[in-house]
Amino acid sequence: MATEAAGIDHPLLVDDFLQRRRYQLQLADAARNAHTLVCLPTGLGKTTVSLLVTAERLHAAGGKALFLAPTKPLVQQHADFYREALTIPDEEIVVFTGDVKPDDRAALWADARIVIATPQVVENDLVGNRISLRDVTHLTFDECHRATGEYAYVYIAERYHADAADPLVTGMSASPGGDTEEIETVCANLGLYNVEVMTEGDADVSEYTHDTDVRWIEVELPAEVLAIRDALNEVIADRLETLKSLGVTNSTNPDLSQRDLNKMRGTLRKMMDADNSDGYKGMSVHAEVMKLRRAVELVETQSVKSVRRYFERQRNAARSSGASKASQRMIADPAVRRAMREAESFDGLHPKFSQARILLAETLGINGGERAILFTESRDTAEALVEFLEPSFDVRKFVGQGDKEGSDGMTQKQQQAALDAFRAGEFEVLVSTSVAEEGLDVPEVDLVCFYEPVPTAIRSIQRKGRTGRQASGEVVVLMAKDTRDEAFFWISRRREKRMESELSDLKAATDEIESRVTDDGQAGLDAFASEADGTSEGVAESGSGATDAVADDSEDPALTDFAAEVRNGSEDGEDAEATGNDDSDADGDGDDIGDGDDGDDIGDGDDGDDTGDGGDGIVATAGVDEGVEIVIDQRELDSSIAKDLSKRDGLFTRLETLAVGDYVLSDRVAVERKSAADFVDSMLDSDRSLFEQVGELSRAYARPIVIVEGENLYGQRDIDPNAIRGALSALAVDFGVSVLRTEGEADTTALLATIARREQETRDRTVSLHGEKTTKTRAEQQEYVVSSIADIGPITARALLEHLGSVEAVMTAEREELLQVDGVGAVTADRIREVVASPYE
């Protein structure tokens, strides 16, 4: 058991708030010298390591620090911890989430010393040029294993290395990935080339860990539930027979693996790319199989009530306008209808419900426990469990922020209030969807119960971290016999065993990983740095490991003092746990149990709700204020185009909620972008048709453009190609719109940049937003009116108004008066007089 020891002495740390832990000081001392991946088991204070590095960087290098965490509740928790632990005034430690308006964030950023944010918000603000990373001297990526693919961490890291004058990056994770290749990918994406790992086997760490018992309990499904499952499996087998006839599978077994289904989908996509009509038919059938498998999963592993709600959503979807054939076909199938009737008539409970109640009674009643957490993958199940357990226990739910059909989400304040009440002992059972795994500092509990096995090791490790921090706790996993639960059980067991050795293997492989990442990635970092205005001189290019770093007293005396305390204090006995050592670890990117497209809270995290910032006027911008400007609609952030444009030299991007169009490239050119599928869908959309959108665009801009992006325009949704050709013809002839085709997002990005440069550099035009819903100032309205005369543009309009004084004077001016205005020649003067004086016909 650790004994109390002196606190850490530093100008920016509150006295005696943090207690010395040797391993944290070692990791911080290493991370201050290089871009570092810090791997440490859940619950052992990775956040404290980052805080120590931030304190030293702000003290020694100045500037500001940016801390990124994947969810809003995590962001708030980190902010509370930083405010408690640091002497920096609270108002200089600010929170950035989608709840803070963009123009407010721009102002807050300017005055902050530490910004703690969700990555989507920072990504948006960088794309919109509301903030600059130039003065950020320490950037922390919490749960950095997420830094793959299109996740916002990847873009932010690239921008940071390119823009910051003196960058230092720390990535933190309890479970960085399954193999060295995954870890190398994360390191390369974040620009990390030093790896520091500590495991529970390290002497300095083991004293702060406790045993966590894992127990698996198997339950048997009643015959009524098995009958519902079997009816659905009949339909799946029939649909797989259809796919087999198309040559994309050899099996009709309803229990085929997700990997096999993914392989099928890939084959069908290739068929579609080759304009094979069977590919489109097969993809529709494949979508139906995925929906049916989701229903089977719910009835096997969740509850009959969950599958009833699922069928209700599918029924509503099938009746809606633009419903997919897969939904309509599934709901119409007699076997599915029979399963739906049986689900409606079943009034029993899934046996996991009663088993969960028994476990809680044992833990909280017989054994005298105080708190328990029950995790489930489905919000429907969570709500049903709360209703079932309420007569016996003081229980509350904890779910994500998004509203689902028939279920309201929880706001950030409600989430925080629930955790505070749970921590204070106001209730004893928390029933939670996956969002509570996300590293939130849920207090130590006596029992963590998984309602279903979790096949992804990262998520399972995170959940088990909720118990066992301070004392021995128990983890129980419920499993339905002869169901997908059993498959997940074996997957989970295999991955859990692998995870136990991965950190140890990673620790042994750090030198090899560092060597490869440094060899492959340093050139990329150098390229990023060459684009920045300043160069980094404050970060060493290699890490020598935590122990070697502690021995280096050559620079940064304040953090060297930390290291000195490690050496001097080690003989004083064991270090005490810090009062403020909260750990904040989010899980991985959350594998779904099912296909994930049906809104059943499979991974109920909150990191996706910050994409749209709402409608704002022109907000303050940071960084470059010259060059070619492109205004981008907020809704375009789902594509890679906005990010790619923001990284191009000489381009200045700005985010707005545009009333018309997706991109504004000048005062006269605006672009509506449609994928091939979106183009066809918008032809059929009765609420807001393609022609309505384009009509508004052509009324607002003199040179409207529609970009149709991607292949297979004539192969979408079984629409007659002549109908599509007719739509294209109408756009060009009736609306006067230029219709341009591009191969994909990269091609669209290049085309937008080319048009914008041509308009603004070659034609000397500026960007002006037309058709806004927001009110213009009087001067802007006057410029807009005059600029529309004979398409003279805003620059000439301003010159005319400045010289003649009013819109009326411009309208009544004679040719000779117009010629006296700078920039107005004979041709422009004649065009103005012709438009103003000619009779209307």
PDB file of C-alpha atoms in Angstrom, residues 504-677:
ATOM      1  CA  SER A 504       4.869  -5.708 -22.371  1.00  0.00           C
ATOM      2  CA  ASP A 505       5.701  -6.550 -25.995  1.00  0.00           C
ATOM      3  CA  LEU A 506       5.391  -2.896 -26.905  1.00  0.00           C
ATOM      4  CA  LYS A 507       7.749  -1.986 -24.110  1.00  0.00           C
ATOM      5  CA  ALA A 508      10.297  -4.437 -25.486  1.00  0.00           C
ATOM      6  CA  ALA A 509       9.814  -3.173 -29.050  1.00  0.00           C
ATOM      7  CA  THR A 510      10.026   0.567 -28.377  1.00  0.00           C
ATOM      8  CA  ASP A 511      13.519   0.935 -29.820  1.00  0.00           C
ATOM      9  CA  GLU A 512      12.511  -0.825 -33.019  1.00  0.00           C
ATOM     10  CA  ILE A 513       9.326   1.222 -33.373  1.00  0.00           C
ATOM     11  CA  GLU A 514      11.138   4.480 -32.663  1.00  0.00           C
ATOM     12  CA  SER A 515      13.737   3.616 -35.287  1.00  0.00           C
ATOM     13  CA  ARG A 516      11.151   2.872 -37.975  1.00  0.00           C
ATOM     14  CA  VAL A 517       8.922   5.830 -37.140  1.00  0.00           C
ATOM     15  CA  THR A 518      11.915   8.172 -37.075  1.00  0.00           C
ATOM     16  CA  ASP A 519      13.254   6.851 -40.391  1.00  0.00           C
ATOM     17  CA  ASP A 520       9.867   6.964 -42.134  1.00  0.00           C
ATOM     18  CA  GLY A 521       8.306   9.959 -40.461  1.00  0.00           C
ATOM     19  CA  GLN A 522      10.983  12.527 -39.788  1.00  0.00           C
ATOM     20  CA  ALA A 523      11.065  13.605 -43.414  1.00  0.00           C
ATOM     21  CA  GLY A 524       7.326  14.234 -43.187  1.00  0.00           C
ATOM     22  CA  LEU A 525       7.749  16.278 -40.026  1.00  0.00           C
ATOM     23  CA  ASP A 526      10.516  18.266 -41.669  1.00  0.00           C
ATOM     24  CA  ALA A 527       8.175  18.937 -44.588  1.00  0.00           C
ATOM     25  CA  PHE A 528       5.458  20.114 -42.195  1.00  0.00           C
ATOM     26  CA  ALA A 529       7.932  22.330 -40.378  1.00  0.00           C
ATOM     27  CA  SER A 530       9.209  23.887 -43.589  1.00  0.00           C
ATOM     28  CA  GLU A 531       5.716  25.193 -44.273  1.00  0.00           C
ATOM     29  CA  ALA A 532       5.531  26.954 -40.915  1.00  0.00           C
ATOM     30  CA  ASP A 533       6.618  30.524 -40.378  1.00  0.00           C
ATOM     31  CA  GLY A 534       8.915  29.506 -37.542  1.00  0.00           C
ATOM     32  CA  THR A 535      11.065  26.473 -36.867  1.00  0.00           C
ATOM     33  CA  SER A 536      11.086  24.299 -33.812  1.00  0.00           C
ATOM     34  CA  GLU A 537      14.195  24.352 -31.762  1.00  0.00           C
ATOM     35  CA  GLY A 538      12.855  23.189 -28.440  1.00  0.00           C
ATOM     36  CA  VAL A 539      12.270  19.501 -29.017  1.00  0.00           C
ATOM     37  CA  ALA A 540      14.897  16.824 -29.279  1.00  0.00           C
ATOM     38  CA  GLU A 541      14.608  14.446 -32.224  1.00  0.00           C
ATOM     39  CA  SER A 542      14.826  11.222 -30.328  1.00  0.00           C
ATOM     40  CA  GLY A 543      13.836   9.881 -26.961  1.00  0.00           C
ATOM     41  CA  SER A 544      16.167   7.789 -24.917  1.00  0.00           C
ATOM     42  CA  GLY A 545      13.546   6.312 -22.641  1.00  0.00           C
ATOM     43  CA  ALA A 546      12.180   7.376 -19.301  1.00  0.00           C
ATOM     44  CA  THR A 547      15.111   6.226 -17.224  1.00  0.00           C
ATOM     45  CA  ASP A 548      17.695   7.953 -19.395  1.00  0.00           C
ATOM     46  CA  ALA A 549      15.595  11.104 -19.466  1.00  0.00           C
ATOM     47  CA  VAL A 550      15.513  11.244 -15.690  1.00  0.00           C
ATOM     48  CA  ALA A 551      19.273  11.127 -15.616  1.00  0.00           C
ATOM     49  CA  ASP A 552      19.569  14.159 -17.925  1.00  0.00           C
ATOM     50  CA  ASP A 553      19.726  17.338 -15.836  1.00  0.00           C
ATOM     51  CA  SER A 554      21.047  19.544 -18.594  1.00  0.00           C
ATOM     52  CA  GLU A 555      18.018  21.718 -19.334  1.00  0.00           C
ATOM     53  CA  ASP A 556      14.611  22.913 -18.154  1.00  0.00           C
ATOM     54  CA  PRO A 557      15.423  23.127 -14.448  1.00  0.00           C
ATOM     55  CA  ALA A 558      11.826  23.099 -13.255  1.00  0.00           C
ATOM     56  CA  LEU A 559      11.085  19.660 -14.658  1.00  0.00           C
ATOM     57  CA  THR A 560      14.591  18.540 -13.749  1.00  0.00           C
ATOM     58  CA  ASP A 561      13.446  19.283 -10.226  1.00  0.00           C
ATOM     59  CA  PHE A 562      10.689  16.720 -10.792  1.00  0.00           C
ATOM     60  CA  ALA A 563      13.343  14.183 -11.774  1.00  0.00           C
ATOM     61  CA  ALA A 564      15.492  15.100  -8.817  1.00  0.00           C
ATOM     62  CA  GLU A 565      12.552  14.401  -6.533  1.00  0.00           C
ATOM     63  CA  VAL A 566      12.269  10.968  -8.118  1.00  0.00           C
ATOM     64  CA  ARG A 567      15.877  10.199  -7.258  1.00  0.00           C
ATOM     65  CA  ASN A 568      15.857  11.851  -3.844  1.00  0.00           C
ATOM     66  CA  GLY A 569      12.446  10.614  -2.837  1.00  0.00           C
ATOM     67  CA  SER A 570      12.748   6.996  -3.879  1.00  0.00           C
ATOM     68  CA  GLU A 571      14.445   6.067  -0.661  1.00  0.00           C
ATOM     69  CA  ASP A 572      11.696   7.638   1.417  1.00  0.00           C
ATOM     70  CA  GLY A 573       9.337   4.772   0.735  1.00  0.00           C
ATOM     71  CA  GLU A 574       6.295   4.480  -1.451  1.00  0.00           C
ATOM     72  CA  ASP A 575       4.538   7.442  -2.989  1.00  0.00           C
ATOM     73  CA  ALA A 576       0.964   8.299  -2.138  1.00  0.00           C
ATOM     74  CA  GLU A 577      -1.788   8.559  -4.641  1.00  0.00           C
ATOM     75  CA  ALA A 578      -2.500  12.098  -5.758  1.00  0.00           C
ATOM     76  CA  THR A 579      -5.727  13.668  -4.642  1.00  0.00           C
ATOM     77  CA  GLY A 580      -6.154  15.051  -8.147  1.00  0.00           C
ATOM     78  CA  ASN A 581      -4.787  12.126 -10.111  1.00  0.00           C
ATOM     79  CA  ASP A 582      -7.813  11.620 -12.272  1.00  0.00           C
ATOM     80  CA  ASP A 583      -7.388   9.438 -15.195  1.00  0.00           C
ATOM     81  CA  SER A 584      -9.235  10.287 -18.326  1.00  0.00           C
ATOM     82  CA  ASP A 585      -9.134   7.518 -20.813  1.00  0.00           C
ATOM     83  CA  ALA A 586     -11.537   7.105 -23.683  1.00  0.00           C
ATOM     84  CA  ASP A 587     -11.975   3.838 -25.400  1.00  0.00           C
ATOM     85  CA  GLY A 588     -11.208   3.026 -28.984  1.00  0.00           C
ATOM     86  CA  ASP A 589     -13.331   3.886 -31.886  1.00  0.00           C
ATOM     87  CA  GLY A 590     -15.978   1.441 -30.765  1.00  0.00           C
ATOM     88  CA  ASP A 591     -16.678  -1.625 -32.823  1.00  0.00           C
ATOM     89  CA  ASP A 592     -20.392  -2.112 -33.323  1.00  0.00           C
ATOM     90  CA  ILE A 593     -22.104  -5.338 -32.456  1.00  0.00           C
ATOM     91  CA  GLY A 594     -24.178  -4.961 -35.610  1.00  0.00           C
ATOM     92  CA  ASP A 595     -23.918  -2.991 -38.797  1.00  0.00           C
ATOM     93  CA  GLY A 596     -24.124   0.266 -36.881  1.00  0.00           C
ATOM     94  CA  ASP A 597     -26.489   2.031 -39.267  1.00  0.00           C
ATOM     95  CA  ASP A 598     -29.663   1.668 -37.291  1.00  0.00           C
ATOM     96  CA  GLY A 599     -29.157   4.087 -34.447  1.00  0.00           C
ATOM     97  CA  ASP A 600     -29.135   1.661 -31.570  1.00  0.00           C
ATOM     98  CA  ASP A 601     -26.366   3.269 -29.549  1.00  0.00           C
ATOM     99  CA  ILE A 602     -23.646   0.854 -30.546  1.00  0.00           C
ATOM    100  CA  GLY A 603     -20.858   3.017 -29.260  1.00  0.00           C
ATOM    101  CA  ASP A 604     -22.839   5.877 -27.799  1.00  0.00           C
ATOM    102  CA  GLY A 605     -19.963   8.362 -27.712  1.00  0.00           C
ATOM    103  CA  ASP A 606     -20.305  12.083 -28.173  1.00  0.00           C
ATOM    104  CA  ASP A 607     -17.439  12.938 -30.424  1.00  0.00           C
ATOM    105  CA  GLY A 608     -19.582  13.271 -33.504  1.00  0.00           C
ATOM    106  CA  ASP A 609     -21.909  16.030 -32.379  1.00  0.00           C
ATOM    107  CA  ASP A 610     -19.592  18.973 -32.878  1.00  0.00           C
ATOM    108  CA  THR A 611     -19.387  18.930 -36.650  1.00  0.00           C
ATOM    109  CA  GLY A 612     -21.912  21.686 -37.307  1.00  0.00           C
ATOM    110  CA  ASP A 613     -21.414  24.908 -35.408  1.00  0.00           C
ATOM    111  CA  GLY A 614     -24.682  26.530 -36.351  1.00  0.00           C
ATOM    112  CA  GLY A 615     -25.300  29.623 -38.377  1.00  0.00           C
ATOM    113  CA  ASP A 616     -23.102  32.573 -37.662  1.00  0.00           C
ATOM    114  CA  GLY A 617     -22.161  35.682 -39.467  1.00  0.00           C
ATOM    115  CA  ILE A 618     -18.608  36.392 -40.462  1.00  0.00           C
ATOM    116  CA  VAL A 619     -16.506  35.617 -37.411  1.00  0.00           C
ATOM    117  CA  ALA A 620     -13.041  36.650 -36.417  1.00  0.00           C
ATOM    118  CA  THR A 621     -10.354  34.651 -38.183  1.00  0.00           C
ATOM    119  CA  ALA A 622      -6.805  33.760 -37.320  1.00  0.00           C
ATOM    120  CA  GLY A 623      -3.702  33.188 -39.373  1.00  0.00           C
ATOM    121  CA  VAL A 624      -3.531  34.196 -43.032  1.00  0.00           C
ATOM    122  CA  ASP A 625      -5.772  37.092 -44.012  1.00  0.00           C
ATOM    123  CA  GLU A 626      -4.588  37.482 -47.589  1.00  0.00           C
ATOM    124  CA  GLY A 627      -4.712  35.296 -50.675  1.00  0.00           C
ATOM    125  CA  VAL A 628      -7.512  33.431 -52.368  1.00  0.00           C
ATOM    126  CA  GLU A 629     -10.560  32.931 -50.142  1.00  0.00           C
ATOM    127  CA  ILE A 630     -13.067  30.101 -50.331  1.00  0.00           C
ATOM    128  CA  VAL A 631     -16.196  30.143 -48.185  1.00  0.00           C
ATOM    129  CA  ILE A 632     -17.364  26.646 -47.286  1.00  0.00           C
ATOM    130  CA  ASP A 633     -20.740  25.570 -45.971  1.00  0.00           C
ATOM    131  CA  GLN A 634     -20.616  23.884 -42.557  1.00  0.00           C
ATOM    132  CA  ARG A 635     -22.368  20.824 -43.905  1.00  0.00           C
ATOM    133  CA  GLU A 636     -19.456  20.102 -46.251  1.00  0.00           C
ATOM    134  CA  LEU A 637     -17.256  19.144 -43.304  1.00  0.00           C
ATOM    135  CA  ASP A 638     -18.353  15.532 -43.730  1.00  0.00           C
ATOM    136  CA  SER A 639     -16.141  15.319 -46.804  1.00  0.00           C
ATOM    137  CA  SER A 640     -12.352  15.698 -46.980  1.00  0.00           C
ATOM    138  CA  ILE A 641     -12.589  18.653 -49.365  1.00  0.00           C
ATOM    139  CA  ALA A 642     -12.732  21.418 -46.760  1.00  0.00           C
ATOM    140  CA  LYS A 643      -9.704  20.049 -44.899  1.00  0.00           C
ATOM    141  CA  ASP A 644      -7.730  19.576 -48.114  1.00  0.00           C
ATOM    142  CA  LEU A 645      -8.493  23.123 -49.260  1.00  0.00           C
ATOM    143  CA  SER A 646      -7.436  24.517 -45.874  1.00  0.00           C
ATOM    144  CA  LYS A 647      -3.996  22.901 -46.258  1.00  0.00           C
ATOM    145  CA  ARG A 648      -3.289  24.387 -49.706  1.00  0.00           C
ATOM    146  CA  ASP A 649      -0.754  27.183 -49.904  1.00  0.00           C
ATOM    147  CA  GLY A 650      -2.242  30.577 -50.679  1.00  0.00           C
ATOM    148  CA  LEU A 651      -5.823  29.500 -49.946  1.00  0.00           C
ATOM    149  CA  PHE A 652      -7.805  30.965 -47.056  1.00  0.00           C
ATOM    150  CA  THR A 653     -10.878  28.959 -46.037  1.00  0.00           C
ATOM    151  CA  ARG A 654     -13.813  30.272 -44.047  1.00  0.00           C
ATOM    152  CA  LEU A 655     -16.775  28.317 -42.656  1.00  0.00           C
ATOM    153  CA  GLU A 656     -20.308  29.671 -42.824  1.00  0.00           C
ATOM    154  CA  THR A 657     -23.811  28.265 -42.804  1.00  0.00           C
ATOM    155  CA  LEU A 658     -24.674  29.177 -46.376  1.00  0.00           C
ATOM    156  CA  ALA A 659     -28.247  29.805 -47.407  1.00  0.00           C
ATOM    157  CA  VAL A 660     -27.477  28.638 -50.951  1.00  0.00           C
ATOM    158  CA  GLY A 661     -24.621  26.594 -52.367  1.00  0.00           C
ATOM    159  CA  ASP A 662     -21.818  24.626 -50.764  1.00  0.00           C
ATOM    160  CA  TYR A 663     -18.810  26.748 -51.804  1.00  0.00           C
ATOM    161  CA  VAL A 664     -18.539  30.431 -52.691  1.00  0.00           C
ATOM    162  CA  LEU A 665     -15.537  31.187 -54.893  1.00  0.00           C
ATOM    163  CA  SER A 666     -16.183  34.849 -55.765  1.00  0.00           C
ATOM    164  CA  ASP A 667     -18.939  37.440 -55.811  1.00  0.00           C
ATOM    165  CA  ARG A 668     -20.460  35.744 -58.839  1.00  0.00           C
ATOM    166  CA  VAL A 669     -19.447  32.062 -58.559  1.00  0.00           C
ATOM    167  CA  ALA A 670     -21.018  29.637 -56.115  1.00  0.00           C
ATOM    168  CA  VAL A 671     -20.934  25.852 -56.323  1.00  0.00           C
ATOM    169  CA  GLU A 672     -23.445  23.187 -55.383  1.00  0.00           C
ATOM    170  CA  ARG A 673     -21.617  19.843 -54.972  1.00  0.00           C
ATOM    171  CA  LYS A 674     -23.455  16.570 -55.449  1.00  0.00           C
ATOM    172  CA  SER A 675     -22.150  13.050 -55.405  1.00  0.00           C
ATOM    173  CA  ALA A 676     -23.624  10.950 -58.193  1.00  0.00           C
ATOM    174  CA  ALA A 677     -25.960   9.297 -55.671  1.00  0.00           C
TER     175      ALA A 677
END
